Amino acid sequence: MNFLSYLNIFSKDIERLSKFYCDVFGFKEIEESRSNYFIGFDTGVSKLGFSSFDAYDLLDIPKPVNEVKETHHVITFEANNIQEVDELTEKSIANGATLLKSPFNTYYGWYQSVLQDIDGNVYRISTM
């Protein structure tokens, strides 16, 4: 069976960014994986990791040419119901996220909000 095991986000400050997601969603840290360049969390289904830019060298990944942030991915977090989408959206904003689109009903039957985290990464909070 194939499944997504980890999603890693690169950040200049993995402590700050991982704390943001932990504070909003309450994920449990996988303490045995912590290092100077990585912090990982169990999301319940898959794992969410935060890697410092030192990991580019470790993994032989080409470094970005500049630090201009472009959106190349959108992370979606599943809420249990509409009320939880609203609550997590407000909690995100209170923790420094920028609201890009207020909670709304999508054409495909989901209820979701769209936000930008404190590093500029775009994420959604949704429920089906």
Short mmCIF file of N, CA, C and O in Angstrom, two decimals:
data_model
loop_
_atom_site.label_atom_id
_atom_site.label_comp_id
_atom_site.label_asym_id
_atom_site.label_seq_id
_atom_site.Cartn_x
_atom_site.Cartn_y
_atom_site.Cartn_z
N MET A 1 0.84 -1.17 0.00
CA MET A 1 0.00 0.00 0.00
C MET A 1 0.89 1.24 0.00
O MET A 1 1.80 1.37 0.80
N ASN A 2 0.64 2.15 -0.90
CA ASN A 2 1.40 3.40 -0.98
C ASN A 2 0.63 4.52 -0.30
O ASN A 2 -0.60 4.59 -0.40
N PHE A 3 1.34 5.39 0.41
CA PHE A 3 0.71 6.53 1.05
C PHE A 3 1.78 7.59 1.30
O PHE A 3 2.97 7.32 1.28
N LEU A 4 1.33 8.81 1.52
CA LEU A 4 2.24 9.90 1.82
C LEU A 4 2.71 9.75 3.26
O LEU A 4 1.90 9.73 4.18
N SER A 5 4.02 9.61 3.46
CA SER A 5 4.52 9.43 4.82
C SER A 5 4.93 10.76 5.44
O SER A 5 4.66 11.01 6.61
N TYR A 6 5.58 11.63 4.67
CA TYR A 6 6.06 12.91 5.19
C TYR A 6 5.87 14.01 4.16
O TYR A 6 6.06 13.79 2.97
N LEU A 7 5.55 15.18 4.65
CA LEU A 7 5.62 16.40 3.86
C LEU A 7 6.57 17.30 4.63
O LEU A 7 6.36 17.56 5.81
N ASN A 8 7.65 17.72 3.98
CA ASN A 8 8.63 18.58 4.63
C ASN A 8 8.57 19.98 4.04
O ASN A 8 8.49 20.14 2.83
N ILE A 9 8.65 20.98 4.92
CA ILE A 9 8.66 22.37 4.52
C ILE A 9 10.00 22.97 4.93
O ILE A 9 10.41 22.83 6.08
N PHE A 10 10.68 23.63 3.99
CA PHE A 10 11.94 24.29 4.30
C PHE A 10 11.65 25.65 4.92
O PHE A 10 10.72 26.34 4.53
N SER A 11 12.48 26.03 5.89
CA SER A 11 12.30 27.31 6.57
C SER A 11 13.63 27.82 7.10
O SER A 11 14.50 27.03 7.48
N LYS A 12 13.76 29.15 7.15
CA LYS A 12 14.92 29.76 7.79
C LYS A 12 14.90 29.52 9.28
O LYS A 12 15.94 29.45 9.92
N ASP A 13 13.70 29.41 9.85
CA ASP A 13 13.55 29.27 11.31
C ASP A 13 12.57 28.13 11.60
O ASP A 13 11.37 28.35 11.77
N ILE A 14 13.10 26.91 11.65
CA ILE A 14 12.23 25.74 11.84
C ILE A 14 11.58 25.72 13.22
O ILE A 14 10.48 25.19 13.37
N GLU A 15 12.23 26.29 14.21
CA GLU A 15 11.62 26.35 15.55
C GLU A 15 10.35 27.19 15.50
O GLU A 15 9.30 26.80 15.99
N ARG A 16 10.44 28.36 14.90
CA ARG A 16 9.31 29.29 14.83
C ARG A 16 8.17 28.71 14.00
O ARG A 16 7.01 28.75 14.41
N LEU A 17 8.50 28.18 12.81
CA LEU A 17 7.45 27.68 11.92
C LEU A 17 6.80 26.41 12.48
O LEU A 17 5.59 26.26 12.43
N SER A 18 7.59 25.52 13.05
CA SER A 18 7.00 24.30 13.62
C SER A 18 6.13 24.64 14.83
O SER A 18 5.08 24.03 15.04
N LYS A 19 6.52 25.62 15.62
CA LYS A 19 5.71 26.06 16.76
C LYS A 19 4.37 26.61 16.28
O LYS A 19 3.33 26.35 16.88
N PHE A 20 4.38 27.36 15.18
CA PHE A 20 3.14 27.89 14.60
C PHE A 20 2.16 26.75 14.32
O PHE A 20 1.01 26.78 14.76
N TYR A 21 2.60 25.73 13.59
CA TYR A 21 1.70 24.62 13.24
C TYR A 21 1.29 23.81 14.47
O TYR A 21 0.15 23.36 14.57
N CYS A 22 2.20 23.63 15.39
CA CYS A 22 1.88 22.90 16.62
C CYS A 22 0.84 23.67 17.43
O CYS A 22 -0.12 23.09 17.94
N ASP A 23 1.01 24.99 17.54
CA ASP A 23 0.06 25.81 18.30
C ASP A 23 -1.32 25.82 17.67
O ASP A 23 -2.33 25.80 18.36
N VAL A 24 -1.39 25.85 16.34
CA VAL A 24 -2.69 25.89 15.66
C VAL A 24 -3.37 24.52 15.67
O VAL A 24 -4.53 24.39 16.04
N PHE A 25 -2.64 23.48 15.29
CA PHE A 25 -3.26 22.16 15.09
C PHE A 25 -3.01 21.17 16.21
O PHE A 25 -3.63 20.11 16.24
N GLY A 26 -2.10 21.47 17.12
CA GLY A 26 -1.85 20.58 18.24
C GLY A 26 -1.14 19.28 17.90
O GLY A 26 -1.30 18.28 18.59
N PHE A 27 -0.34 19.28 16.83
CA PHE A 27 0.37 18.06 16.45
C PHE A 27 1.40 17.68 17.50
O PHE A 27 2.00 18.53 18.14
N LYS A 28 1.64 16.37 17.63
CA LYS A 28 2.61 15.85 18.60
C LYS A 28 3.97 15.70 17.91
O LYS A 28 4.08 15.08 16.86
N GLU A 29 4.99 16.28 18.54
CA GLU A 29 6.33 16.19 17.98
C GLU A 29 6.87 14.77 18.07
O GLU A 29 6.65 14.06 19.06
N ILE A 30 7.59 14.37 17.03
CA ILE A 30 8.32 13.10 17.02
C ILE A 30 9.72 13.44 17.51
O ILE A 30 10.62 13.77 16.73
N GLU A 31 9.88 13.43 18.82
CA GLU A 31 11.09 13.97 19.44
C GLU A 31 12.37 13.25 19.01
O GLU A 31 13.42 13.88 18.91
N GLU A 32 12.29 11.95 18.75
CA GLU A 32 13.50 11.21 18.37
C GLU A 32 14.03 11.62 16.99
O GLU A 32 15.16 11.31 16.65
N SER A 33 13.24 12.34 16.20
CA SER A 33 13.71 12.78 14.88
C SER A 33 14.27 14.21 14.90
O SER A 33 14.80 14.69 13.91
N ARG A 34 14.19 14.89 16.04
CA ARG A 34 14.63 16.29 16.13
C ARG A 34 16.16 16.38 15.96
O ARG A 34 16.92 15.59 16.49
N SER A 35 16.57 17.39 15.21
CA SER A 35 17.99 17.71 15.06
C SER A 35 18.11 19.22 14.86
O SER A 35 17.11 19.93 14.90
N ASN A 36 19.33 19.67 14.60
CA ASN A 36 19.53 21.10 14.35
C ASN A 36 18.90 21.55 13.04
O ASN A 36 18.71 22.73 12.81
N TYR A 37 18.62 20.58 12.14
CA TYR A 37 18.08 20.95 10.84
C TYR A 37 16.72 20.30 10.54
O TYR A 37 16.22 20.41 9.42
N PHE A 38 16.09 19.65 11.52
CA PHE A 38 14.79 19.02 11.27
C PHE A 38 13.96 18.90 12.55
O PHE A 38 14.49 18.55 13.61
N ILE A 39 12.66 19.16 12.40
CA ILE A 39 11.68 18.91 13.46
C ILE A 39 10.47 18.27 12.79
O ILE A 39 9.96 18.80 11.79
N GLY A 40 10.01 17.14 13.32
CA GLY A 40 8.88 16.43 12.71
C GLY A 40 7.72 16.27 13.67
O GLY A 40 7.90 16.21 14.89
N PHE A 41 6.52 16.19 13.08
CA PHE A 41 5.29 16.04 13.85
C PHE A 41 4.42 14.95 13.25
O PHE A 41 4.38 14.77 12.03
N ASP A 42 3.72 14.24 14.11
CA ASP A 42 2.74 13.25 13.69
C ASP A 42 1.40 13.97 13.54
O ASP A 42 0.92 14.60 14.48
N THR A 43 0.79 13.89 12.36
CA THR A 43 -0.48 14.56 12.12
C THR A 43 -1.66 13.62 12.31
O THR A 43 -2.80 14.02 12.16
N GLY A 44 -1.37 12.36 12.62
CA GLY A 44 -2.43 11.38 12.79
C GLY A 44 -2.51 10.41 11.64
O GLY A 44 -2.84 9.25 11.81
N VAL A 45 -2.21 10.88 10.44
CA VAL A 45 -2.24 10.03 9.26
C VAL A 45 -0.84 9.97 8.63
O VAL A 45 -0.32 8.92 8.34
N SER A 46 -0.27 11.12 8.43
CA SER A 46 1.08 11.21 7.88
C SER A 46 1.89 12.12 8.80
O SER A 46 1.44 12.49 9.87
N LYS A 47 3.08 12.47 8.38
CA LYS A 47 3.97 13.29 9.20
C LYS A 47 4.23 14.62 8.50
O LYS A 47 4.22 14.70 7.27
N LEU A 48 4.46 15.65 9.30
CA LEU A 48 4.79 16.97 8.79
C LEU A 48 6.14 17.35 9.35
O LEU A 48 6.33 17.34 10.57
N GLY A 49 7.09 17.64 8.47
CA GLY A 49 8.44 17.97 8.90
C GLY A 49 8.83 19.37 8.49
O GLY A 49 8.33 19.92 7.51
N PHE A 50 9.74 19.95 9.27
CA PHE A 50 10.28 21.28 8.99
C PHE A 50 11.79 21.15 8.91
O PHE A 50 12.43 20.71 9.86
N SER A 51 12.34 21.51 7.76
CA SER A 51 13.78 21.36 7.51
C SER A 51 14.42 22.73 7.34
O SER A 51 13.88 23.60 6.66
N SER A 52 15.59 22.88 7.95
CA SER A 52 16.36 24.11 7.75
C SER A 52 16.99 24.05 6.37
O SER A 52 17.05 23.00 5.73
N PHE A 53 17.51 25.18 5.92
CA PHE A 53 18.14 25.22 4.61
C PHE A 53 19.41 24.37 4.56
O PHE A 53 19.89 24.04 3.47
N ASP A 54 19.97 23.99 5.71
CA ASP A 54 21.13 23.09 5.73
C ASP A 54 20.79 21.74 5.12
O ASP A 54 21.67 21.03 4.62
N ALA A 55 19.51 21.38 5.13
CA ALA A 55 19.10 20.09 4.58
C ALA A 55 19.25 20.03 3.06
O ALA A 55 19.33 18.95 2.49
N TYR A 56 19.31 21.18 2.38
CA TYR A 56 19.57 21.17 0.94
C TYR A 56 20.87 20.42 0.65
O TYR A 56 20.92 19.55 -0.21
N ASP A 57 21.93 20.76 1.40
CA ASP A 57 23.21 20.09 1.21
C ASP A 57 23.15 18.62 1.60
O ASP A 57 23.66 17.75 0.91
N LEU A 58 22.50 18.34 2.72
CA LEU A 58 22.39 16.98 3.21
C LEU A 58 21.72 16.06 2.19
O LEU A 58 22.11 14.91 2.00
N LEU A 59 20.72 16.58 1.49
CA LEU A 59 19.93 15.78 0.54
C LEU A 59 20.36 15.97 -0.91
O LEU A 59 19.74 15.42 -1.82
N ASP A 60 21.40 16.78 -1.13
CA ASP A 60 21.87 17.10 -2.49
C ASP A 60 20.78 17.72 -3.34
O ASP A 60 20.63 17.43 -4.53
N ILE A 61 19.98 18.61 -2.74
CA ILE A 61 18.93 19.33 -3.45
C ILE A 61 19.50 20.68 -3.87
O ILE A 61 20.12 21.36 -3.04
N PRO A 62 19.30 21.08 -5.12
CA PRO A 62 19.79 22.41 -5.53
C PRO A 62 19.16 23.51 -4.68
O PRO A 62 17.96 23.48 -4.41
N LYS A 63 19.98 24.44 -4.28
CA LYS A 63 19.49 25.56 -3.46
C LYS A 63 18.75 26.56 -4.34
O LYS A 63 19.10 26.73 -5.50
N PRO A 64 17.75 27.23 -3.76
CA PRO A 64 17.04 28.26 -4.53
C PRO A 64 18.00 29.37 -4.94
O PRO A 64 18.91 29.72 -4.20
N VAL A 65 17.77 29.91 -6.12
CA VAL A 65 18.62 30.98 -6.64
C VAL A 65 18.40 32.26 -5.84
O VAL A 65 19.33 32.98 -5.55
N ASN A 66 17.15 32.53 -5.47
CA ASN A 66 16.87 33.70 -4.66
C ASN A 66 15.80 33.33 -3.64
O ASN A 66 15.31 32.22 -3.62
N GLU A 67 15.47 34.25 -2.80
CA GLU A 67 14.53 33.95 -1.73
C GLU A 67 13.12 34.46 -2.01
O GLU A 67 12.32 34.59 -1.11
N VAL A 68 12.83 34.75 -3.28
CA VAL A 68 11.48 35.17 -3.64
C VAL A 68 10.55 33.98 -3.46
O VAL A 68 10.80 32.89 -3.96
N LYS A 69 9.47 34.18 -2.72
CA LYS A 69 8.55 33.10 -2.39
C LYS A 69 7.49 32.98 -3.48
O LYS A 69 6.79 33.94 -3.78
N GLU A 70 7.39 31.82 -4.08
CA GLU A 70 6.34 31.51 -5.03
C GLU A 70 5.52 30.37 -4.46
O GLU A 70 6.03 29.55 -3.70
N THR A 71 4.27 30.30 -4.82
CA THR A 71 3.43 29.21 -4.35
C THR A 71 3.55 28.04 -5.32
O THR A 71 3.15 28.13 -6.47
N HIS A 72 4.15 26.95 -4.83
CA HIS A 72 4.31 25.73 -5.64
C HIS A 72 3.51 24.58 -5.07
O HIS A 72 3.48 23.50 -5.65
N HIS A 73 2.90 24.79 -3.91
CA HIS A 73 2.10 23.75 -3.29
C HIS A 73 1.10 24.40 -2.33
O HIS A 73 1.30 25.53 -1.90
N VAL A 74 0.04 23.69 -2.07
CA VAL A 74 -0.94 24.10 -1.07
C VAL A 74 -1.16 22.89 -0.17
O VAL A 74 -1.45 21.80 -0.65
N ILE A 75 -0.99 23.09 1.12
CA ILE A 75 -1.18 22.02 2.09
C ILE A 75 -2.62 22.11 2.59
O ILE A 75 -3.10 23.20 2.89
N THR A 76 -3.30 20.98 2.68
CA THR A 76 -4.67 20.98 3.18
C THR A 76 -4.75 20.19 4.47
O THR A 76 -4.30 19.04 4.53
N PHE A 77 -5.33 20.80 5.50
CA PHE A 77 -5.56 20.15 6.78
C PHE A 77 -7.06 19.90 6.90
O PHE A 77 -7.87 20.80 6.69
N GLU A 78 -7.41 18.68 7.25
CA GLU A 78 -8.82 18.27 7.35
C GLU A 78 -9.35 18.55 8.74
O GLU A 78 -8.77 18.13 9.74
N ALA A 79 -10.46 19.27 8.80
CA ALA A 79 -11.17 19.52 10.05
C ALA A 79 -12.33 18.54 10.16
O ALA A 79 -12.74 17.94 9.17
N ASN A 80 -12.87 18.40 11.36
CA ASN A 80 -13.96 17.45 11.58
C ASN A 80 -15.33 17.96 11.13
O ASN A 80 -16.21 17.19 10.80
N ASN A 81 -15.48 19.30 11.11
CA ASN A 81 -16.77 19.87 10.75
C ASN A 81 -16.60 21.36 10.44
O ASN A 81 -15.51 21.91 10.57
N ILE A 82 -17.69 22.00 10.03
CA ILE A 82 -17.66 23.42 9.66
C ILE A 82 -17.21 24.30 10.82
O ILE A 82 -16.40 25.21 10.65
N GLN A 83 -17.72 24.02 12.00
CA GLN A 83 -17.35 24.81 13.18
C GLN A 83 -15.85 24.75 13.43
O GLN A 83 -15.22 25.75 13.75
N GLU A 84 -15.26 23.56 13.27
CA GLU A 84 -13.82 23.43 13.49
C GLU A 84 -13.01 24.18 12.42
O GLU A 84 -11.96 24.74 12.72
N VAL A 85 -13.51 24.21 11.18
CA VAL A 85 -12.84 25.02 10.15
C VAL A 85 -12.78 26.47 10.61
O VAL A 85 -11.74 27.11 10.58
N ASP A 86 -13.92 26.98 11.06
CA ASP A 86 -13.98 28.37 11.54
C ASP A 86 -13.05 28.59 12.73
O ASP A 86 -12.31 29.58 12.78
N GLU A 87 -13.06 27.67 13.68
CA GLU A 87 -12.21 27.81 14.88
C GLU A 87 -10.73 27.76 14.53
O GLU A 87 -9.93 28.58 15.03
N LEU A 88 -10.33 26.81 13.68
CA LEU A 88 -8.91 26.69 13.31
C LEU A 88 -8.46 27.87 12.45
O LEU A 88 -7.30 28.29 12.52
N THR A 89 -9.39 28.42 11.66
CA THR A 89 -9.06 29.61 10.88
C THR A 89 -8.76 30.78 11.81
O THR A 89 -7.74 31.47 11.65
N GLU A 90 -9.62 30.98 12.79
CA GLU A 90 -9.40 32.07 13.76
C GLU A 90 -8.12 31.83 14.58
O GLU A 90 -7.37 32.77 14.84
N LYS A 91 -7.88 30.59 14.96
CA LYS A 91 -6.67 30.26 15.72
C LYS A 91 -5.42 30.51 14.88
O LYS A 91 -4.41 31.00 15.38
N SER A 92 -5.51 30.20 13.59
CA SER A 92 -4.39 30.46 12.68
C SER A 92 -4.07 31.95 12.62
O SER A 92 -2.91 32.35 12.73
N ILE A 93 -5.11 32.75 12.45
CA ILE A 93 -4.94 34.21 12.36
C ILE A 93 -4.36 34.75 13.67
O ILE A 93 -3.44 35.57 13.66
N ALA A 94 -4.86 34.24 14.80
CA ALA A 94 -4.36 34.68 16.11
C ALA A 94 -2.88 34.33 16.30
O ALA A 94 -2.17 34.99 17.06
N ASN A 95 -2.41 33.29 15.59
CA ASN A 95 -1.01 32.88 15.70
C ASN A 95 -0.14 33.47 14.60
O ASN A 95 1.01 33.07 14.43
N GLY A 96 -0.69 34.41 13.82
CA GLY A 96 0.13 35.13 12.85
C GLY A 96 -0.12 34.81 11.38
O GLY A 96 0.53 35.38 10.51
N ALA A 97 -1.04 33.89 11.07
CA ALA A 97 -1.33 33.57 9.68
C ALA A 97 -2.06 34.73 9.02
O ALA A 97 -2.71 35.54 9.68
N THR A 98 -1.96 34.80 7.71
CA THR A 98 -2.69 35.78 6.91
C THR A 98 -3.86 35.08 6.23
O THR A 98 -3.67 34.05 5.57
N LEU A 99 -5.05 35.61 6.40
CA LEU A 99 -6.23 35.04 5.76
C LEU A 99 -6.25 35.46 4.30
O LEU A 99 -6.24 36.66 3.99
N LEU A 100 -6.24 34.49 3.39
CA LEU A 100 -6.30 34.78 1.96
C LEU A 100 -7.75 34.70 1.46
O LEU A 100 -8.14 35.46 0.59
N LYS A 101 -8.51 33.74 2.00
CA LYS A 101 -9.91 33.59 1.62
C LYS A 101 -10.67 33.07 2.84
O LYS A 101 -10.35 32.03 3.38
N SER A 102 -11.67 33.83 3.25
CA SER A 102 -12.51 33.45 4.39
C SER A 102 -13.20 32.12 4.11
O SER A 102 -13.41 31.75 2.95
N PRO A 103 -13.59 31.39 5.16
CA PRO A 103 -14.28 30.12 4.96
C PRO A 103 -15.46 30.27 4.00
O PRO A 103 -16.23 31.23 4.09
N PHE A 104 -15.55 29.33 3.07
CA PHE A 104 -16.58 29.37 2.03
C PHE A 104 -16.93 27.96 1.60
O PHE A 104 -16.19 27.02 1.86
N ASN A 105 -18.06 27.81 0.93
CA ASN A 105 -18.47 26.54 0.34
C ASN A 105 -17.91 26.46 -1.07
O ASN A 105 -18.17 27.35 -1.90
N THR A 106 -17.15 25.41 -1.34
CA THR A 106 -16.54 25.25 -2.66
C THR A 106 -17.55 24.64 -3.64
O THR A 106 -18.56 24.06 -3.23
N TYR A 107 -17.23 24.73 -4.91
CA TYR A 107 -18.09 24.12 -5.92
C TYR A 107 -18.06 22.59 -5.85
O TYR A 107 -18.94 21.92 -6.35
N TYR A 108 -17.04 22.01 -5.20
CA TYR A 108 -16.94 20.56 -5.09
C TYR A 108 -17.43 20.04 -3.73
O TYR A 108 -17.16 18.91 -3.35
N GLY A 109 -18.15 20.89 -3.00
CA GLY A 109 -18.83 20.42 -1.80
C GLY A 109 -18.06 20.48 -0.49
O GLY A 109 -18.51 19.92 0.50
N TRP A 110 -16.91 21.12 -0.48
CA TRP A 110 -16.16 21.26 0.76
C TRP A 110 -16.42 22.64 1.34
O TRP A 110 -16.83 23.57 0.64
N TYR A 111 -16.14 22.79 2.61
CA TYR A 111 -16.15 24.08 3.29
C TYR A 111 -14.72 24.33 3.71
O TYR A 111 -14.12 23.48 4.38
N GLN A 112 -14.13 25.44 3.29
CA GLN A 112 -12.71 25.64 3.56
C GLN A 112 -12.33 27.11 3.62
O GLN A 112 -13.03 27.98 3.12
N SER A 113 -11.17 27.34 4.27
CA SER A 113 -10.54 28.65 4.28
C SER A 113 -9.16 28.48 3.67
O SER A 113 -8.62 27.38 3.62
N VAL A 114 -8.59 29.59 3.20
CA VAL A 114 -7.26 29.57 2.61
C VAL A 114 -6.42 30.62 3.34
O VAL A 114 -6.83 31.76 3.49
N LEU A 115 -5.25 30.18 3.82
CA LEU A 115 -4.39 31.05 4.62
C LEU A 115 -2.94 30.95 4.17
O LEU A 115 -2.57 30.05 3.41
N GLN A 116 -2.14 31.86 4.69
CA GLN A 116 -0.70 31.85 4.47
C GLN A 116 -0.04 31.82 5.84
O GLN A 116 -0.38 32.63 6.71
N ASP A 117 0.88 30.85 6.05
CA ASP A 117 1.53 30.76 7.35
C ASP A 117 2.56 31.88 7.52
O ASP A 117 2.73 32.73 6.64
N ILE A 118 3.25 31.87 8.63
CA ILE A 118 4.18 32.95 8.97
C ILE A 118 5.42 32.99 8.09
O ILE A 118 6.16 33.97 8.10
N ASP A 119 5.64 31.94 7.28
CA ASP A 119 6.74 31.92 6.31
C ASP A 119 6.24 32.19 4.90
O ASP A 119 7.02 32.21 3.96
N GLY A 120 4.93 32.32 4.72
CA GLY A 120 4.37 32.57 3.39
C GLY A 120 3.85 31.34 2.68
O GLY A 120 3.41 31.43 1.53
N ASN A 121 3.91 30.16 3.32
CA ASN A 121 3.37 28.94 2.71
C ASN A 121 1.85 28.98 2.75
O ASN A 121 1.26 29.34 3.77
N VAL A 122 1.20 28.57 1.67
CA VAL A 122 -0.25 28.59 1.59
C VAL A 122 -0.80 27.26 2.09
O VAL A 122 -0.28 26.19 1.75
N TYR A 123 -1.85 27.34 2.90
CA TYR A 123 -2.52 26.12 3.36
C TYR A 123 -4.03 26.36 3.46
O TYR A 123 -4.48 27.49 3.51
N ARG A 124 -4.76 25.25 3.40
CA ARG A 124 -6.21 25.28 3.53
C ARG A 124 -6.62 24.50 4.76
O ARG A 124 -5.94 23.54 5.14
N ILE A 125 -7.73 24.91 5.33
CA ILE A 125 -8.39 24.12 6.37
C ILE A 125 -9.76 23.80 5.81
O ILE A 125 -10.49 24.71 5.41
N SER A 126 -10.09 22.52 5.71
CA SER A 126 -11.35 22.17 5.05
C SER A 126 -12.03 20.98 5.70
O SER A 126 -11.45 20.24 6.47
N THR A 127 -13.29 20.84 5.36
CA THR A 127 -14.08 19.67 5.74
C THR A 127 -14.98 19.33 4.57
O THR A 127 -15.40 20.21 3.81
N MET A 128 -15.23 18.04 4.39
CA MET A 128 -16.09 17.59 3.30
C MET A 128 -17.53 17.55 3.72
O MET A 128 -17.88 17.11 4.75
#
